[in-house]
mmCIF file of N, CA and C in Angstrom:
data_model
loop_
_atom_site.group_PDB
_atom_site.id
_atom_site.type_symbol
_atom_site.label_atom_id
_atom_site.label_comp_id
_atom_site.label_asym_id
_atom_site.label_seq_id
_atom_site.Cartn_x
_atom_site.Cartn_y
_atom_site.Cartn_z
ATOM 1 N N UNK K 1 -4.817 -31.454 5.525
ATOM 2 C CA UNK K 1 -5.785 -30.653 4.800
ATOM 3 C C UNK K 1 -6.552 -31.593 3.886
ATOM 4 N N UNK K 2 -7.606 -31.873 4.546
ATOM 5 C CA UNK K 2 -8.624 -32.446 3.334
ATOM 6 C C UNK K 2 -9.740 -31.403 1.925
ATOM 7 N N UNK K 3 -9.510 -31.508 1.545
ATOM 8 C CA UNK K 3 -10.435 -30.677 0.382
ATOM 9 C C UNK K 3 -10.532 -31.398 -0.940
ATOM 10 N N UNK K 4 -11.557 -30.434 -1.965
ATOM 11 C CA UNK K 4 -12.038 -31.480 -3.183
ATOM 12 C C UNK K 4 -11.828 -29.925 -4.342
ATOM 13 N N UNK K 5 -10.963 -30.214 -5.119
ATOM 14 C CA UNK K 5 -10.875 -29.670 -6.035
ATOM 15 C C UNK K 5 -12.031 -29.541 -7.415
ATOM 16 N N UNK K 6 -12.116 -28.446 -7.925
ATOM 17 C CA UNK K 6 -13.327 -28.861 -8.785
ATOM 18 C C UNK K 6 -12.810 -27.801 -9.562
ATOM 19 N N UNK K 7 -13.185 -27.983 -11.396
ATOM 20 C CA UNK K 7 -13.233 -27.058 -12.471
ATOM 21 C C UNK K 7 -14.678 -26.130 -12.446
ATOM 22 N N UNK K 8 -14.673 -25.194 -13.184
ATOM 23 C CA UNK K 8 -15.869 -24.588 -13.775
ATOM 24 C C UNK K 8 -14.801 -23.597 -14.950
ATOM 25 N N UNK K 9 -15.397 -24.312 -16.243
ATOM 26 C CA UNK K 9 -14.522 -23.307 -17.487
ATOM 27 C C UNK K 9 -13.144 -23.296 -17.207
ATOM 28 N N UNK K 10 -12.773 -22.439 -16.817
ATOM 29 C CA UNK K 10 -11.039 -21.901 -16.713
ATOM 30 C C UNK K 10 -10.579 -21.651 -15.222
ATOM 31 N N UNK K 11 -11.653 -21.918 -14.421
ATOM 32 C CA UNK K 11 -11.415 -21.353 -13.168
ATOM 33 C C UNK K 11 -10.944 -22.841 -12.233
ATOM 34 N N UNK K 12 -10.656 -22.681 -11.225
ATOM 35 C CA UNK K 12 -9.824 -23.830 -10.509
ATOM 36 C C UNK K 12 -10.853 -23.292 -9.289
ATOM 37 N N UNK K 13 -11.739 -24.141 -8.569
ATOM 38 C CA UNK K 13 -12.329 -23.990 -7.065
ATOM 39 C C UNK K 13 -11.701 -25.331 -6.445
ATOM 40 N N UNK K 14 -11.779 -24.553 -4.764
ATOM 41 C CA UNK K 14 -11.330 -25.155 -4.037
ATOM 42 C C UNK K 14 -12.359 -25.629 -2.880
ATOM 43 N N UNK K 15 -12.738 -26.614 -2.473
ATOM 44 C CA UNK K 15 -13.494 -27.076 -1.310
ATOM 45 C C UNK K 15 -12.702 -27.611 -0.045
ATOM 46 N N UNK K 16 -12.485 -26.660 1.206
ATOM 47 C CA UNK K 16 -11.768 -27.330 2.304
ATOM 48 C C UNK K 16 -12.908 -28.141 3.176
ATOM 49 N N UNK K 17 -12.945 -29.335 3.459
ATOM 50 C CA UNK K 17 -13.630 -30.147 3.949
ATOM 51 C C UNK K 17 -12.918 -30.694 5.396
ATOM 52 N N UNK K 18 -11.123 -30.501 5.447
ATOM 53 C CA UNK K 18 -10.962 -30.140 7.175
ATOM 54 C C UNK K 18 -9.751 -30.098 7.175
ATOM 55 N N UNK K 19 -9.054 -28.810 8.060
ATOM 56 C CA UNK K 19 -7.767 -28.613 7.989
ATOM 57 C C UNK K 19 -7.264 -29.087 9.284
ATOM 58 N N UNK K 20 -6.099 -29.433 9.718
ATOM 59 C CA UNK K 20 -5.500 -29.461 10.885
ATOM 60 C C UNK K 20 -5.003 -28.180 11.521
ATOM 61 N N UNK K 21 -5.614 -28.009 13.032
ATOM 62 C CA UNK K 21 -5.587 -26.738 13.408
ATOM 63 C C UNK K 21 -3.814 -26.674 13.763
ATOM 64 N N UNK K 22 -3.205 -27.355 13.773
ATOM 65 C CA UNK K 22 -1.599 -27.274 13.599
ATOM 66 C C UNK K 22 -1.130 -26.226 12.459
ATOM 67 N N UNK K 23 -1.641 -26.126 11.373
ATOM 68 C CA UNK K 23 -1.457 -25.415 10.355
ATOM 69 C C UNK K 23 -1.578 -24.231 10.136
ATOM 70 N N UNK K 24 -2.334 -23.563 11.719
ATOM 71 C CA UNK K 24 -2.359 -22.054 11.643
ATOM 72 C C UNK K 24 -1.516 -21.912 12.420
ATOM 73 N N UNK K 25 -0.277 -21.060 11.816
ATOM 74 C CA UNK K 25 1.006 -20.119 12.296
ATOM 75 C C UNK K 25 0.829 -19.153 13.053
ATOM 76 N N UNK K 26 1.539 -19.325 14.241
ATOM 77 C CA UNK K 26 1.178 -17.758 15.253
ATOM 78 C C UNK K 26 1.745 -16.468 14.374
ATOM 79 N N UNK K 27 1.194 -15.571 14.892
ATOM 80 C CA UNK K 27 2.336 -14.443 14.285
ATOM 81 C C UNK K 27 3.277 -13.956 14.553
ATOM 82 N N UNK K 28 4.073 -13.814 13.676
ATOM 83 C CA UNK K 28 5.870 -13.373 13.546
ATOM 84 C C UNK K 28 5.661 -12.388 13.364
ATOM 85 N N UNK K 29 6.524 -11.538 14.924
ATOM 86 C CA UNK K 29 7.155 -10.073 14.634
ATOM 87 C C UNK K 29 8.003 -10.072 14.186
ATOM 88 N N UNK K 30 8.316 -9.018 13.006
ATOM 89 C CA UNK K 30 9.583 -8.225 12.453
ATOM 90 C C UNK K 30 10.097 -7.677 12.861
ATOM 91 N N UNK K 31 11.544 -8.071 13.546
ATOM 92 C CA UNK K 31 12.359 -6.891 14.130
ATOM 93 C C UNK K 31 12.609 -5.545 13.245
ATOM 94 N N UNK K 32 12.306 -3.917 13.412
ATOM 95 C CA UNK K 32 12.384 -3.297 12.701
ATOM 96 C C UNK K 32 14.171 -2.512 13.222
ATOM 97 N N UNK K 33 14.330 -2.189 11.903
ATOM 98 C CA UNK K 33 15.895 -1.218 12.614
ATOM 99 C C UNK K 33 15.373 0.099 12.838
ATOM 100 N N UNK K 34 16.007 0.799 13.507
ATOM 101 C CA UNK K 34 15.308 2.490 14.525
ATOM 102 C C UNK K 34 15.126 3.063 13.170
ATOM 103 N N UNK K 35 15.953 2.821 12.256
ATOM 104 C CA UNK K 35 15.976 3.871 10.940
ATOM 105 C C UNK K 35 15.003 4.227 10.183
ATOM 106 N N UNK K 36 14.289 2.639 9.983
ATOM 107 C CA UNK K 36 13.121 2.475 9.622
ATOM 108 C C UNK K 36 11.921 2.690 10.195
ATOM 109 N N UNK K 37 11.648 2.754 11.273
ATOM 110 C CA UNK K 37 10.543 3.272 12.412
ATOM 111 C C UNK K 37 10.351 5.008 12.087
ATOM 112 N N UNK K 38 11.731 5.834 12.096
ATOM 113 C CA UNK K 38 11.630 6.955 12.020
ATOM 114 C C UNK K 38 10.789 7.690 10.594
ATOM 115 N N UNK K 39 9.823 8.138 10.681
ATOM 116 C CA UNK K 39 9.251 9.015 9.312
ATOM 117 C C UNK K 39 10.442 9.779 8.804
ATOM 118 N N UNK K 40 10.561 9.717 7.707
ATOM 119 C CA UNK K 40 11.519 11.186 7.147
ATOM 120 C C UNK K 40 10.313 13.032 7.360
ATOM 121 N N UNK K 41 11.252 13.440 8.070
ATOM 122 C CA UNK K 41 10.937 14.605 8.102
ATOM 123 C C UNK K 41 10.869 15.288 6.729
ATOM 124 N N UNK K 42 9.557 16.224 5.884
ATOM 125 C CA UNK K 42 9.777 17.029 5.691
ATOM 126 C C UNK K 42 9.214 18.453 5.560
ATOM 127 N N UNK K 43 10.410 18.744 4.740
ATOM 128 C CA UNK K 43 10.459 20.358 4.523
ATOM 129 C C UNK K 43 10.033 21.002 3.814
ATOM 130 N N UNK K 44 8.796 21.355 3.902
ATOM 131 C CA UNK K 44 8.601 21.865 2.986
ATOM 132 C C UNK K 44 8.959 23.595 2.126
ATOM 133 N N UNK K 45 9.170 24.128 3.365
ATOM 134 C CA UNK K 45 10.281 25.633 2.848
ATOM 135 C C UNK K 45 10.815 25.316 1.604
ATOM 136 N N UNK K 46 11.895 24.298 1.794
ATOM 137 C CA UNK K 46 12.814 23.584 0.138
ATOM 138 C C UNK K 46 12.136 23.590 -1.055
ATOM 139 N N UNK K 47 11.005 22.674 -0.461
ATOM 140 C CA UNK K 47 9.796 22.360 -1.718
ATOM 141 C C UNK K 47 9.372 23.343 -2.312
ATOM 142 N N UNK K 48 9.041 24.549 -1.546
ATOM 143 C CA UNK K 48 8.576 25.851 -1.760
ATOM 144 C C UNK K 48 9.185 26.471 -2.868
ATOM 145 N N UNK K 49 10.964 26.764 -1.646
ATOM 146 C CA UNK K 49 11.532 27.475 -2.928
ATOM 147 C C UNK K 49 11.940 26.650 -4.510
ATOM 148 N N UNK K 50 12.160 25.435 -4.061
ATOM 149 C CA UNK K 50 12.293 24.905 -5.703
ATOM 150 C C UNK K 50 11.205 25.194 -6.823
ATOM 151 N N UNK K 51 9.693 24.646 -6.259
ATOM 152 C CA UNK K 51 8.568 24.959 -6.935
ATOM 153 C C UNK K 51 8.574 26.659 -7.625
ATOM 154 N N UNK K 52 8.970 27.171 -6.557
ATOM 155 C CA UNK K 52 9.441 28.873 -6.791
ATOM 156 C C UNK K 52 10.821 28.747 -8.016
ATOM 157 N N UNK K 53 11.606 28.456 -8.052
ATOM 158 C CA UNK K 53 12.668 28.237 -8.602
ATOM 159 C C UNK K 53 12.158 28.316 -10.175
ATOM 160 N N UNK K 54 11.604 26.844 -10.007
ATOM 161 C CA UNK K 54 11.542 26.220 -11.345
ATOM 162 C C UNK K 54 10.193 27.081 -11.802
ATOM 163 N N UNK K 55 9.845 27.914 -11.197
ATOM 164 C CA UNK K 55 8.467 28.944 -11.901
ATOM 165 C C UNK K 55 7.188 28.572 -11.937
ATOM 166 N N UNK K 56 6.722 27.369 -10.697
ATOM 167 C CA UNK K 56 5.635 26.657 -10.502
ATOM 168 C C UNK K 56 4.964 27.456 -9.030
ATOM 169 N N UNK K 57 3.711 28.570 -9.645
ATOM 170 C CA UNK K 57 3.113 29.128 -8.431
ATOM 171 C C UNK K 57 2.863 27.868 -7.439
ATOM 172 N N UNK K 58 3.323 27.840 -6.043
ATOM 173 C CA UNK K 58 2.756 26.878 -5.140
ATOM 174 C C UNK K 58 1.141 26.574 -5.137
ATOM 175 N N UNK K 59 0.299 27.611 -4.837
ATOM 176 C CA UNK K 59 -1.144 27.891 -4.764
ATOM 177 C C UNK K 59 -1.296 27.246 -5.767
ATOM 178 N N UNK K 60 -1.415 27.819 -7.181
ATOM 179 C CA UNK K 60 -1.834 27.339 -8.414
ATOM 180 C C UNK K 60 -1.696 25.900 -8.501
ATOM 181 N N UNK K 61 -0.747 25.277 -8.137
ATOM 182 C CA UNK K 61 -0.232 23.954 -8.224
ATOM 183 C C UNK K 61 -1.383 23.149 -7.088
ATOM 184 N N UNK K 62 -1.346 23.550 -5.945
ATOM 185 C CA UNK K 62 -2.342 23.231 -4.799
ATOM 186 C C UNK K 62 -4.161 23.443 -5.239
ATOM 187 N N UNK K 63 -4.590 24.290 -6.031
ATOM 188 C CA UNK K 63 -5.558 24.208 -6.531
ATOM 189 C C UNK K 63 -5.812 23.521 -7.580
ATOM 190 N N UNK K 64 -4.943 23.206 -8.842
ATOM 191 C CA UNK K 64 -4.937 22.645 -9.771
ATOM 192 C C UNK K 64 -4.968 20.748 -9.149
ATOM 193 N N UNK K 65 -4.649 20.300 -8.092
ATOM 194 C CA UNK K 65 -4.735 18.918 -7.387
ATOM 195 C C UNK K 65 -5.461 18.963 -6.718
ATOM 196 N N UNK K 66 -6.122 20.121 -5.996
ATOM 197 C CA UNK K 66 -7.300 19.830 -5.360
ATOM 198 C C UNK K 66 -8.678 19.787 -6.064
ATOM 199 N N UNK K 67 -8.530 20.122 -7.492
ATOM 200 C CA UNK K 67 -10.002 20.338 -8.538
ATOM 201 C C UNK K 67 -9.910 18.606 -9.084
ATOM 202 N N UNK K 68 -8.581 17.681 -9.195
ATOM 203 C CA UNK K 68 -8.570 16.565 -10.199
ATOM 204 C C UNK K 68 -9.194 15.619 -9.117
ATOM 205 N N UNK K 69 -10.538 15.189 -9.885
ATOM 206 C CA UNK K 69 -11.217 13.899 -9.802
ATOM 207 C C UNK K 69 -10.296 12.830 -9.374
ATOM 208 N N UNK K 70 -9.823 11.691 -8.414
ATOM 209 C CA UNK K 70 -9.149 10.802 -8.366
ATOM 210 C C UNK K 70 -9.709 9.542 -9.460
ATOM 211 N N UNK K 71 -9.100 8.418 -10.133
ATOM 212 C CA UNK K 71 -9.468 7.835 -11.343
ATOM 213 C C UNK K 71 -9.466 6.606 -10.426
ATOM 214 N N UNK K 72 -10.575 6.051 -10.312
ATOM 215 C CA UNK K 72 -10.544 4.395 -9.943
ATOM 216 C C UNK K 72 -10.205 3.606 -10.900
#
């Protein structure tokens, strides 16, 4: 890897002027385990009745997240 390092203020730049194409790595698969491949199922019935439970109208809750602005 040839390159020329250079300042500006606080910042660190980098100039690559020539890399050896040896240096690009094929890509590595990750063996995954089945466990992890699988999505968790869910349920929402549960969700339901807890939200029900704990005295949180479902709807109300579903409208009240569908009105909030997302915050960048």
């Amino acid at each position: 890897l040839d390159y020329t390092e250079f300042k500006r203020g606080r910042a660190t730049y980098f100039s690559v002027h020539y890399r050896n194409p040896k240096l690009i790595s094929s890509p590595v698969k990750v063996p995954r385990k089945e466990e992890e491949e699988k999505a968790p199922e869910q349920n929402y019935d549960e969700v339901i009745k807890a939200l029900k439970a704990a005295g949180i109208d479902p709807l109300k809750l579903a409208e009240a997240l569908s009105a909030m602005k997302p915050e960048n």
